[in-house]
Amino acid sequence: MTDDQASRDATRNEITGGTFYAPVTLARDVTMHVTGPAPQAQAGLPAAPAGFVGRTDALEEVLAFLNPAGEGGPGVLVSAVAGMAGIGKTALALMAAHRAMEQGWFDGGVFFIDMRGYTPDPTERVSAAAAAGQLLRAMGIRDTDLPPTGEEQLGLYRSVLTDRARQELPVLVVADNAATTGQVEPLLPAQPCHRLLVTSRHTLTHLPAHLVDLAVLPEADAVDLLRRALQTGRADPRVNAEPEPAAEIARLCGRLPLALQIIGALLRAEPDRPLREMAAELADAQQRLDALDSGDRDQHGRPLAVRAAFDLSYQHLLADQPEQARLFRLLPLNPGPDISLKAAAILTGTPEPVVRRRLAALARAHLLTTPAPGRWGMHDLVRLYADQHGHSQSVDDQRERALDWLLGFYLHTADAADDHLRALPGQAVPDCFTGRDDAMVWFDAERVNLVAAVALAQATGRHHLAHHLPARLNIYLSWRRALDDRLAIDTIAVTSSIQLGDRHGEGQALNNLGVALQEMRRFEEAITAHRDAGAIYRELGDRHGEGMALNSLGNALQGVRRFEEAVTAHEQDLQICRELGDRHREGQALNNLGNALQGVRRFEKAITAYQDATAIFGELGDRHDEGQALNNLGNALQGVRRFEEAVTAHRDAGAIYRELGDRHGEGMALNNLGVALKEMRRFEEAVTAHEQDLQICRELGDRHREGQALGNLGVALQGVRRFEEAIAAYQDATAIFGELGDRHDEGQALDNLGTALQGARRFEEAVTAHRDAGAIYRELGDRHGEGMALNNLGVALKEMRRFEEAVTAHEQDLQICRELGDRHREGQALNNLGVALQGVRRFEEAIAAYQDATAIFGELGDRHDEGQALDNLGTALQGARRFEEAVTAHRDAGAIYRELGDRHGEGMALNNLGIALKEMRRFEEAITAFKRAISIFDSAKDHHSGAIAQANLTRIERQQADRGDAVSRLIQRVTRRIRHG
């Protein structure tokens, strides 16, 4: 007999006269022969995972459950960690178990068992009973002492747990890789001191457990995991040396720990391979899953590859739920990142209640994600995997028909939603949406899908859909300022219409493309697109289409300041609209004509056009276009300095946009309101309006409009002399336009920055900003912008008393204005040139410049600038000591400002009048003028200008007092001489 045999024979029970029930024995005589317990695996855990990163919150959550003194205990005895294949469930569970052991929380032992729930061979899956047997052996029960059946072993397992609880020896069981609740529920301990920790690819909702669902790693943790994987065994600097390729690898691996570990292993085998090469290999979506294969195998002989990990889930699904497997294969047809219930039902031709259950089951299996209520998505690598299986089963799954159904659904629903966005009150609209807000919600949810659907339709030869769907998305994308998306789909629409040989559709697509190009400030390309569209419509005899193209052409021409051509285009469009009796389009034509008329400073005609447009839109109940016309009307009213009316128009427009939920329109109205308030010197209110506009731009993610809002906010901040804040706003605007590649607006922001730097008396920096702006405008061929930069440069140079250079800058500006035929800007250039000429005491030349400027403004009917030129003329006449003429000029200027209600201008004219009168020794009149100026500045809260006028008044009063004292002293001296004979 061997020693082992002797030992087995020595440990035995002899039972007579009794009955044996599983682990419970009823007996008359029991004789026990024991040599000692079998060895126990108290720490039967695999090693803690190397290179574990992140998961701080999830790890703390699991540890809180395991902690006997924590919130997890009594009542919740099991925790289930769920997530997709390769997400790191086992690593988290092992890390938590090792931490628990280190804390000494489980003196009764920590036991690990792989339930193998997803192995393709069902016979290899570990049942609860088989698990109980394995756990009993680990706990020290010999095979010879195990009951013969699985149910009896489960009973003994529970008895052992009860006994250890009685001895205050808590136990932790880690059941890894369970597929169903049935696999682990019988292992649930009954005693509150014990814990069961389960991992599964399914969310085991029927298990009375604390559930922890794992997501992919954050980007920083994913890169850190790659770094640690590379540094296993030796130092590897590649992640630190190539941070951008490392981040790209993490992204292409879907931030999935298994994929990153595999890539780390592959890169360790090639220590000289640059990360950028690996990133380039992974970039090929068709080959990515093949690349994510380490070529190695685990302890069960399974390949260490992402595809192999997914295979286990898919084979499990294929065997048990073939309809779920078909849905899994079809879902990658959805062009965007997630899908709605209705779209999934259309895709599969399945009733919504049925498809909802299947989607929910796939989500519980972590083959789908749920990014928002009622929407389902896929991890990028799972999507690639499912799509490959979808192609292999294309015929059986009727894949092409499913795609037709899905894209048709998107087109049909987008058409209905677009009808709601365009609809006038009382107009019939599809009943699948409750209204415009509901339609916008649907567009917001489906935007990525819809844009991607256009590209997918073109790529799969579905040109009819690729042509028609963009037209249904354009209004929505413009409202949301998704301009890159709009440009992309409109470009596809043109190509697809050509493929179809649809000339009318081509004209429509070209016109839409031109509008998209305009919104991105690519005006020359837009002009070409609109002219090509117009030519097609004329060829077809389509007057309505021709009018639309003319209208769009006029808008594009305005973008490059070709206003007279724009007026002509809009007038031609207006004629066509009236010829066709199209009232709505007539209103739009009038609205855009007004914009062009403003460009040539024909403000009164523009006001009439806007008022007519507002009336038409009001008559038709088109609130959105009524708001737009009111906003434009406000701009024209500003042009004739009717600011109170302008403020009302902009506020009315903003109220309409708020009512409609059009945040972009509301922001534009706030912007224009701020400009009007600035002109009224209500700067604090203007700052508030521009800050509200800025908030909307940031909320919408509209970077271009954000830059514009910052620019206008800067102007308002200058008005309240908050120059450093204005400088910061302009610098932010400059950075945004530089980032967007918008050189034109970058130049404008730099020019404005220069004016703020002047206000902060940082003149050298201001000169640099204005010169940089001028260089950009010259590069773009924008002579108007270049002239403005030269004008502002001249102003900065004057402040530095570099008057000769300032004269040169203003003369160059004047030359550009005359070259462009811009009479208004010519008058402004002459006005500023006069100021520079005064600086070098060339008063007669300055007088001539101001007189020419006054004549131009009088000719144009610009009373405000006429008043300014007259006031400046007065200062030059003073320099030439022609004081009587100066007094007349200042009084004429003051009369104009009073007529216009410009209190600030009137105060400045009175101040200058006082100076002229003082020079003529008409002191009482001068004092009266200064006091009136001070009163005006005080009422306007213009403390800066008020201080200047007060200083002038104090100076003259002191001079009078001194003069009175001198006269008194003279009289006293004369009196004394007379008295003394």
mmCIF file of C-alpha atoms in Angstrom, residues 970-980:
data_model
loop_
_atom_site.group_PDB
_atom_site.id
_atom_site.type_symbol
_atom_site.label_atom_id
_atom_site.label_comp_id
_atom_site.label_asym_id
_atom_site.label_seq_id
_atom_site.Cartn_x
_atom_site.Cartn_y
_atom_site.Cartn_z
ATOM 1 C CA LEU A 970 -3.438 148.769 -11.557
ATOM 2 C CA ILE A 971 -6.289 150.897 -10.226
ATOM 3 C CA GLN A 972 -4.727 150.845 -6.779
ATOM 4 C CA ARG A 973 -1.360 151.958 -8.162
ATOM 5 C CA VAL A 974 -2.947 154.776 -10.158
ATOM 6 C CA THR A 975 -4.993 155.838 -7.146
ATOM 7 C CA ARG A 976 -1.875 156.010 -4.972
ATOM 8 C CA ARG A 977 -0.001 158.086 -7.532
ATOM 9 C CA ILE A 978 -2.891 160.538 -7.777
ATOM 10 C CA ARG A 979 -3.154 160.717 -4.006
ATOM 11 C CA HIS A 980 0.546 161.481 -3.635
#
